[in-house]
Amino acid sequence: MSLPRCALWWARHPAGRQAGHRATVCSALRAHVRPLPGAVGRVPAVAAASSSASGGSKAPNTSLFVPLTVKPLGPSADGDVGAELTRPLDKNEVKKILDKFYKRKEIQKLGADYGLDARLFHQAFISFRNYILQSYSLDVDIHIVLNDICFSAAHVDDLFPFFLRHAKQIFPVLECKDDLRKISDLRIPPNWYPEARAIRRKIIFHSGPTNSGKTYHAIQKYLSAKSGVYCGPLKLLAHEIFEKSNTAGVPCDLVTGEERVTVEPDGKQAAHVACTVEMCSVTTPYEVAVIDEIQMIKDPARGWAWTRALLGLCAEEVHLCGESAAIDLVTELMYSTGEEVEVRNYNRLTPISVLDHALESLDNLRPGDCIVCFSKNDIYSVSRQIEIRGLESAVIYGSLPPGTKLAQAKKFNDPDDPCKILVATDAIGMGLNLSIRRIIFYSLLKPSINEKGEKEIEPITTSQALQIAGRAGRYSSKFKEGEVTTMNREDLSLLKEILNRPVEPIQSAGLHPTAEQIEMFAYHLPETTLSNLIDIFVDFSQVDGQYFVCNMDDFKFSAELIQHIPLSLRVRYVFCTAPINKKQPFVCSSLLQFARQYSRNEPLTFAWLRRYIKWPLLPPKNIKDLMDLEAVHDVLDLYLWLSYRFMDMFPDASLIRDLQKQLDGIIQEGVHNITKLIKISETHKLLHLESMPAGSQSGLSGTLKSQSRRTRGTKTLGSKAAEPHSPEAGEKSLASRLVQQGLLTPDLLKQLEKEWLTQRTEHGKGRTESGSNSKGTRRKKKELDSD
């Protein structure tokens, strides 16, 4: 019989109300929490069972433990049994007892042994005290112990078992830390793929710089095999291999997150498949597998996909293509699987040289030039200045739809098209075939997100510089020699230094928790939010030195976004893995709306989505309209991505794809007329080009400042941008326009700035003097009024 039931029986039994029997019951209950020999002071025996939950592992980050709410007990149908057995408790006395319990050093030390650090101990005690003081009637066992403490028949330490029980209620992770550590143990990833371990794979690493033919040789092996899979980093690359394979007479399917294309007329899967690396199957057997850009195994967000492909593909031969920096790591990882790596080195097929002079002015542009920028503002500004010079440019940046990127690449590559200049971000680094003679780095500073999720602006890495510079003078283009330079002459030495640095070897490969692991976590912590589950999983996870857990900030962002929507854990997990750009509010709100519709069991039909995006959409009239259309395109991508996971709830994928093609055409038209959109946006002040770095503005006239000066200029102008009506902001904007249009030389600009500053100083002195006089006048007037 349990203790509460035993006490209840005694309370109802006639003899149970006698003092002697009451003492017997109290003694029996105290025996349940009596300390054993060796305990500290009067600390209960349960302390002796204190477990080292960490098991020698790192201490958990307890700030991730979100306390659950334990409601005080209301009136019981059986009445207040504890009060009947003893007496009603005096809340003031109980409060004094609890405060004494909290201050006991022995109790705090014992709490720490059970994983309650100072923070958790304090939160648990506050909840425990509120529970005790606010409950209408307490459980009989704790009521009797509190009563005995009041009469000095028990020690305050006897409260610890009840406090610990309550702490584990509000922090359930304390109860199952050992189980959670086992679930999140990521130390032997090769064991996750038994099918791959069951075969003896041959690993071939094709190593070399861009345009060295390494991928070509791997693809030739892929095409000649009876079956094969190509895993690429981008949809564009998967499309390219898909088309190349089918053109060569090798039936090949296409699988990306948003698209499935089967070429066999009966819908049967072809022996070959081209896919994005996240979509590869690790259970289907192949003769040959190709994993492209293997160095991306170090990517802080996506590296897990390359690790999964490398360790899990069931292929007799696995061909890896990428930088030599990944050779050592891949060799170590394959050593853990008992597989050897054969390295084949390649040299660049065409020469490339770093020029000794910078471009300095857009007047010096030549056909085949590509200006690489790292911000949209720079792209818009450079495109506008090229148009002012009577030239035409193609534009490629990351958020453009794949169809638009291909259209702009085709326009630039066409020898009969008047467009001979390309303005692009590092989106050209892979996945596009471009006929570039010369790469011109407009800047060497690139925004990035560090491991803490903070935005940083740092010079590009050697790997990034080589990847971008390697696009010049490719073997397949009409330019057989490539050139690389910078816009700013003072950046040229830094570029040479970056390109001459050895590429640092890759140290570790990314990992990612699976849906099954998260489900097991949720089984132990059913009341914890998915975002909090991820935090706890990452904190508890144990990895070998060759691996790291990928950044899951985007996943957590989506999890927090849809947290309030009632969804099963598996469905919620899928929605959170959907690729979205969290910088686009419309895309984020669409994910929320899609999840809400799903939770209502209301299918998202073609008609519903047309109404939601307000179709038909008009061609963009300015840059803002163009960006809005890009966001709508991403929303359609999101629909298609979800349609392959929830076909019944997203039933109209084919219709949406047709709609997306129409939207792609509208966006292509907008990008084709981008300089007109920029001009209109400038007129209506929709484009804040004046917030560009000062060095960037002057660079358009051929007198670029140093990189460090440009960075300082950004901060200065950024503070003035908050005052759009200030004369300083207007003067700089007008001056930069005059310089850019050739109506003002840099020397004249400097002279005008000096004169203007002199006049401003004199004007300021005059204002100060007049201000002093006016203050004196007001003071005299005030004195007269008071008189």
PDB file of C-alpha atoms in Angstrom, residues 391-555:
ATOM      1  CA  LEU A 391      27.030  49.901 -71.861  1.00  0.00           C
ATOM      2  CA  GLU A 392      24.696  47.007 -71.168  1.00  0.00           C
ATOM      3  CA  SER A 393      25.215  44.500 -68.337  1.00  0.00           C
ATOM      4  CA  ALA A 394      23.784  41.200 -67.164  1.00  0.00           C
ATOM      5  CA  VAL A 395      23.043  40.753 -63.473  1.00  0.00           C
ATOM      6  CA  ILE A 396      23.262  37.577 -61.363  1.00  0.00           C
ATOM      7  CA  TYR A 397      22.792  37.337 -57.595  1.00  0.00           C
ATOM      8  CA  GLY A 398      21.786  34.630 -55.159  1.00  0.00           C
ATOM      9  CA  SER A 399      18.078  35.329 -54.631  1.00  0.00           C
ATOM     10  CA  LEU A 400      17.249  35.272 -58.357  1.00  0.00           C
ATOM     11  CA  PRO A 401      15.302  32.197 -59.527  1.00  0.00           C
ATOM     12  CA  PRO A 402      17.423  29.559 -61.317  1.00  0.00           C
ATOM     13  CA  GLY A 403      15.663  30.253 -64.614  1.00  0.00           C
ATOM     14  CA  THR A 404      16.509  33.948 -64.407  1.00  0.00           C
ATOM     15  CA  LYS A 405      20.148  33.192 -63.576  1.00  0.00           C
ATOM     16  CA  LEU A 406      20.402  30.914 -66.614  1.00  0.00           C
ATOM     17  CA  ALA A 407      18.735  33.530 -68.809  1.00  0.00           C
ATOM     18  CA  GLN A 408      21.178  36.227 -67.679  1.00  0.00           C
ATOM     19  CA  ALA A 409      24.123  33.837 -68.184  1.00  0.00           C
ATOM     20  CA  LYS A 410      22.886  33.028 -71.698  1.00  0.00           C
ATOM     21  CA  LYS A 411      22.520  36.728 -72.460  1.00  0.00           C
ATOM     22  CA  PHE A 412      26.085  37.420 -71.309  1.00  0.00           C
ATOM     23  CA  ASN A 413      27.522  34.397 -73.167  1.00  0.00           C
ATOM     24  CA  ASP A 414      25.739  35.162 -76.464  1.00  0.00           C
ATOM     25  CA  PRO A 415      28.311  36.686 -78.860  1.00  0.00           C
ATOM     26  CA  ASP A 416      25.496  38.367 -80.803  1.00  0.00           C
ATOM     27  CA  ASP A 417      23.997  40.059 -77.742  1.00  0.00           C
ATOM     28  CA  PRO A 418      25.167  43.640 -77.020  1.00  0.00           C
ATOM     29  CA  CYS A 419      25.494  42.717 -73.309  1.00  0.00           C
ATOM     30  CA  LYS A 420      29.219  42.182 -72.743  1.00  0.00           C
ATOM     31  CA  ILE A 421      29.548  43.019 -69.022  1.00  0.00           C
ATOM     32  CA  LEU A 422      28.435  40.893 -66.064  1.00  0.00           C
ATOM     33  CA  VAL A 423      27.715  42.223 -62.575  1.00  0.00           C
ATOM     34  CA  ALA A 424      27.344  39.400 -60.068  1.00  0.00           C
ATOM     35  CA  THR A 425      27.767  38.209 -56.510  1.00  0.00           C
ATOM     36  CA  ASP A 426      29.737  35.107 -55.586  1.00  0.00           C
ATOM     37  CA  ALA A 427      26.662  33.172 -56.810  1.00  0.00           C
ATOM     38  CA  ILE A 428      28.710  32.648 -59.977  1.00  0.00           C
ATOM     39  CA  GLY A 429      31.261  30.619 -57.975  1.00  0.00           C
ATOM     40  CA  MET A 430      29.605  27.344 -58.991  1.00  0.00           C
ATOM     41  CA  GLY A 431      26.767  26.066 -61.117  1.00  0.00           C
ATOM     42  CA  LEU A 432      26.956  28.429 -64.129  1.00  0.00           C
ATOM     43  CA  ASN A 433      28.985  28.214 -67.326  1.00  0.00           C
ATOM     44  CA  LEU A 434      30.141  31.741 -68.132  1.00  0.00           C
ATOM     45  CA  SER A 435      32.495  33.157 -70.765  1.00  0.00           C
ATOM     46  CA  ILE A 436      34.478  35.532 -68.544  1.00  0.00           C
ATOM     47  CA  ARG A 437      37.756  37.087 -69.596  1.00  0.00           C
ATOM     48  CA  ARG A 438      38.473  39.076 -66.446  1.00  0.00           C
ATOM     49  CA  ILE A 439      37.185  38.892 -62.860  1.00  0.00           C
ATOM     50  CA  ILE A 440      37.151  42.270 -61.078  1.00  0.00           C
ATOM     51  CA  PHE A 441      36.628  42.223 -57.312  1.00  0.00           C
ATOM     52  CA  TYR A 442      34.618  45.336 -56.496  1.00  0.00           C
ATOM     53  CA  SER A 443      35.376  44.698 -52.819  1.00  0.00           C
ATOM     54  CA  LEU A 444      37.218  42.075 -50.815  1.00  0.00           C
ATOM     55  CA  LEU A 445      34.951  42.393 -47.775  1.00  0.00           C
ATOM     56  CA  LYS A 446      32.087  39.964 -47.457  1.00  0.00           C
ATOM     57  CA  PRO A 447      29.367  39.776 -44.774  1.00  0.00           C
ATOM     58  CA  SER A 448      29.218  36.420 -43.016  1.00  0.00           C
ATOM     59  CA  ILE A 449      27.557  34.762 -40.031  1.00  0.00           C
ATOM     60  CA  ASN A 450      29.876  33.392 -37.360  1.00  0.00           C
ATOM     61  CA  GLU A 451      29.324  30.344 -35.145  1.00  0.00           C
ATOM     62  CA  LYS A 452      27.370  32.467 -32.638  1.00  0.00           C
ATOM     63  CA  GLY A 453      24.971  33.649 -35.344  1.00  0.00           C
ATOM     64  CA  GLU A 454      26.449  37.154 -35.351  1.00  0.00           C
ATOM     65  CA  LYS A 455      27.016  39.083 -38.566  1.00  0.00           C
ATOM     66  CA  GLU A 456      30.626  39.895 -39.414  1.00  0.00           C
ATOM     67  CA  ILE A 457      32.307  41.673 -42.309  1.00  0.00           C
ATOM     68  CA  GLU A 458      35.694  40.202 -43.102  1.00  0.00           C
ATOM     69  CA  PRO A 459      37.956  39.755 -46.140  1.00  0.00           C
ATOM     70  CA  ILE A 460      37.050  36.762 -48.289  1.00  0.00           C
ATOM     71  CA  THR A 461      38.917  33.533 -47.638  1.00  0.00           C
ATOM     72  CA  THR A 462      41.512  32.045 -49.962  1.00  0.00           C
ATOM     73  CA  SER A 463      39.082  29.280 -50.884  1.00  0.00           C
ATOM     74  CA  GLN A 464      36.363  31.804 -51.824  1.00  0.00           C
ATOM     75  CA  ALA A 465      38.818  33.971 -53.780  1.00  0.00           C
ATOM     76  CA  LEU A 466      40.113  30.978 -55.758  1.00  0.00           C
ATOM     77  CA  GLN A 467      36.601  29.730 -56.469  1.00  0.00           C
ATOM     78  CA  ILE A 468      35.485  33.106 -57.857  1.00  0.00           C
ATOM     79  CA  ALA A 469      38.721  33.982 -59.663  1.00  0.00           C
ATOM     80  CA  GLY A 470      38.702  30.551 -61.305  1.00  0.00           C
ATOM     81  CA  ARG A 471      35.613  31.508 -63.323  1.00  0.00           C
ATOM     82  CA  ALA A 472      37.804  33.605 -65.642  1.00  0.00           C
ATOM     83  CA  GLY A 473      39.193  32.012 -68.794  1.00  0.00           C
ATOM     84  CA  ARG A 474      37.466  28.649 -68.467  1.00  0.00           C
ATOM     85  CA  TYR A 475      38.339  25.849 -70.861  1.00  0.00           C
ATOM     86  CA  SER A 476      34.816  25.736 -72.327  1.00  0.00           C
ATOM     87  CA  SER A 477      34.611  29.505 -72.956  1.00  0.00           C
ATOM     88  CA  LYS A 478      35.939  31.580 -75.840  1.00  0.00           C
ATOM     89  CA  PHE A 479      38.556  33.152 -73.543  1.00  0.00           C
ATOM     90  CA  LYS A 480      41.468  30.736 -73.163  1.00  0.00           C
ATOM     91  CA  GLU A 481      43.294  32.868 -70.606  1.00  0.00           C
ATOM     92  CA  GLY A 482      41.852  34.356 -67.472  1.00  0.00           C
ATOM     93  CA  GLU A 483      42.686  37.570 -65.640  1.00  0.00           C
ATOM     94  CA  VAL A 484      41.912  38.729 -62.110  1.00  0.00           C
ATOM     95  CA  THR A 485      42.132  42.192 -60.583  1.00  0.00           C
ATOM     96  CA  THR A 486      40.353  44.585 -58.232  1.00  0.00           C
ATOM     97  CA  MET A 487      38.429  47.809 -58.605  1.00  0.00           C
ATOM     98  CA  ASN A 488      40.605  49.581 -56.065  1.00  0.00           C
ATOM     99  CA  ARG A 489      44.366  49.707 -56.575  1.00  0.00           C
ATOM    100  CA  GLU A 490      44.964  49.476 -52.825  1.00  0.00           C
ATOM    101  CA  ASP A 491      43.012  46.192 -52.714  1.00  0.00           C
ATOM    102  CA  LEU A 492      45.276  44.582 -55.303  1.00  0.00           C
ATOM    103  CA  SER A 493      48.077  43.723 -52.896  1.00  0.00           C
ATOM    104  CA  LEU A 494      45.556  42.191 -50.472  1.00  0.00           C
ATOM    105  CA  LEU A 495      44.050  40.118 -53.270  1.00  0.00           C
ATOM    106  CA  LYS A 496      47.470  38.783 -54.240  1.00  0.00           C
ATOM    107  CA  GLU A 497      48.189  37.983 -50.625  1.00  0.00           C
ATOM    108  CA  ILE A 498      44.874  36.116 -50.258  1.00  0.00           C
ATOM    109  CA  LEU A 499      45.388  34.124 -53.473  1.00  0.00           C
ATOM    110  CA  ASN A 500      48.953  33.185 -52.501  1.00  0.00           C
ATOM    111  CA  ARG A 501      47.997  31.851 -49.086  1.00  0.00           C
ATOM    112  CA  PRO A 502      47.792  28.069 -48.803  1.00  0.00           C
ATOM    113  CA  VAL A 503      44.243  26.823 -48.328  1.00  0.00           C
ATOM    114  CA  GLU A 504      43.893  25.650 -44.742  1.00  0.00           C
ATOM    115  CA  PRO A 505      43.103  21.936 -44.410  1.00  0.00           C
ATOM    116  CA  ILE A 506      39.542  21.150 -43.402  1.00  0.00           C
ATOM    117  CA  GLN A 507      39.456  19.955 -39.808  1.00  0.00           C
ATOM    118  CA  SER A 508      35.961  18.538 -39.279  1.00  0.00           C
ATOM    119  CA  ALA A 509      32.742  17.404 -40.959  1.00  0.00           C
ATOM    120  CA  GLY A 510      29.198  18.506 -40.144  1.00  0.00           C
ATOM    121  CA  LEU A 511      26.510  16.389 -38.463  1.00  0.00           C
ATOM    122  CA  HIS A 512      22.785  16.906 -37.953  1.00  0.00           C
ATOM    123  CA  PRO A 513      20.252  15.232 -35.610  1.00  0.00           C
ATOM    124  CA  THR A 514      17.715  13.013 -37.357  1.00  0.00           C
ATOM    125  CA  ALA A 515      13.958  13.164 -36.945  1.00  0.00           C
ATOM    126  CA  GLU A 516      14.118   9.858 -35.040  1.00  0.00           C
ATOM    127  CA  GLN A 517      16.599  11.254 -32.526  1.00  0.00           C
ATOM    128  CA  ILE A 518      14.460  14.339 -31.941  1.00  0.00           C
ATOM    129  CA  GLU A 519      11.389  12.142 -31.489  1.00  0.00           C
ATOM    130  CA  MET A 520      13.207  10.133 -28.822  1.00  0.00           C
ATOM    131  CA  PHE A 521      14.169  13.368 -27.087  1.00  0.00           C
ATOM    132  CA  ALA A 522      10.556  14.497 -27.221  1.00  0.00           C
ATOM    133  CA  TYR A 523       9.435  11.176 -25.691  1.00  0.00           C
ATOM    134  CA  HIS A 524      11.514  11.986 -22.604  1.00  0.00           C
ATOM    135  CA  LEU A 525      10.630  15.707 -22.608  1.00  0.00           C
ATOM    136  CA  PRO A 526       7.032  15.811 -23.910  1.00  0.00           C
ATOM    137  CA  GLU A 527       6.288  19.321 -22.670  1.00  0.00           C
ATOM    138  CA  THR A 528       9.405  20.922 -24.193  1.00  0.00           C
ATOM    139  CA  THR A 529       9.173  23.052 -27.341  1.00  0.00           C
ATOM    140  CA  LEU A 530      10.909  21.820 -30.492  1.00  0.00           C
ATOM    141  CA  SER A 531      13.284  24.787 -30.483  1.00  0.00           C
ATOM    142  CA  ASN A 532      14.250  24.042 -26.886  1.00  0.00           C
ATOM    143  CA  LEU A 533      14.625  20.337 -27.719  1.00  0.00           C
ATOM    144  CA  ILE A 534      17.154  21.239 -30.414  1.00  0.00           C
ATOM    145  CA  ASP A 535      19.101  23.434 -27.987  1.00  0.00           C
ATOM    146  CA  ILE A 536      19.229  20.670 -25.387  1.00  0.00           C
ATOM    147  CA  PHE A 537      20.152  18.061 -28.016  1.00  0.00           C
ATOM    148  CA  VAL A 538      23.074  20.131 -29.294  1.00  0.00           C
ATOM    149  CA  ASP A 539      24.220  20.837 -25.745  1.00  0.00           C
ATOM    150  CA  PHE A 540      24.053  17.165 -24.723  1.00  0.00           C
ATOM    151  CA  SER A 541      25.515  15.841 -27.974  1.00  0.00           C
ATOM    152  CA  GLN A 542      28.945  14.212 -27.927  1.00  0.00           C
ATOM    153  CA  VAL A 543      31.049  14.261 -31.102  1.00  0.00           C
ATOM    154  CA  ASP A 544      34.520  13.101 -32.021  1.00  0.00           C
ATOM    155  CA  GLY A 545      37.135  15.677 -32.977  1.00  0.00           C
ATOM    156  CA  GLN A 546      36.573  14.954 -36.666  1.00  0.00           C
ATOM    157  CA  TYR A 547      32.957  16.143 -36.512  1.00  0.00           C
ATOM    158  CA  PHE A 548      30.861  19.108 -35.389  1.00  0.00           C
ATOM    159  CA  VAL A 549      27.121  19.703 -35.030  1.00  0.00           C
ATOM    160  CA  CYS A 550      25.868  22.019 -37.760  1.00  0.00           C
ATOM    161  CA  ASN A 551      24.359  25.395 -36.977  1.00  0.00           C
ATOM    162  CA  MET A 552      20.597  24.937 -36.554  1.00  0.00           C
ATOM    163  CA  ASP A 553      19.553  28.566 -36.176  1.00  0.00           C
ATOM    164  CA  ASP A 554      17.309  28.459 -39.262  1.00  0.00           C
ATOM    165  CA  PHE A 555      15.610  25.316 -37.964  1.00  0.00           C
TER     166      PHE A 555
END
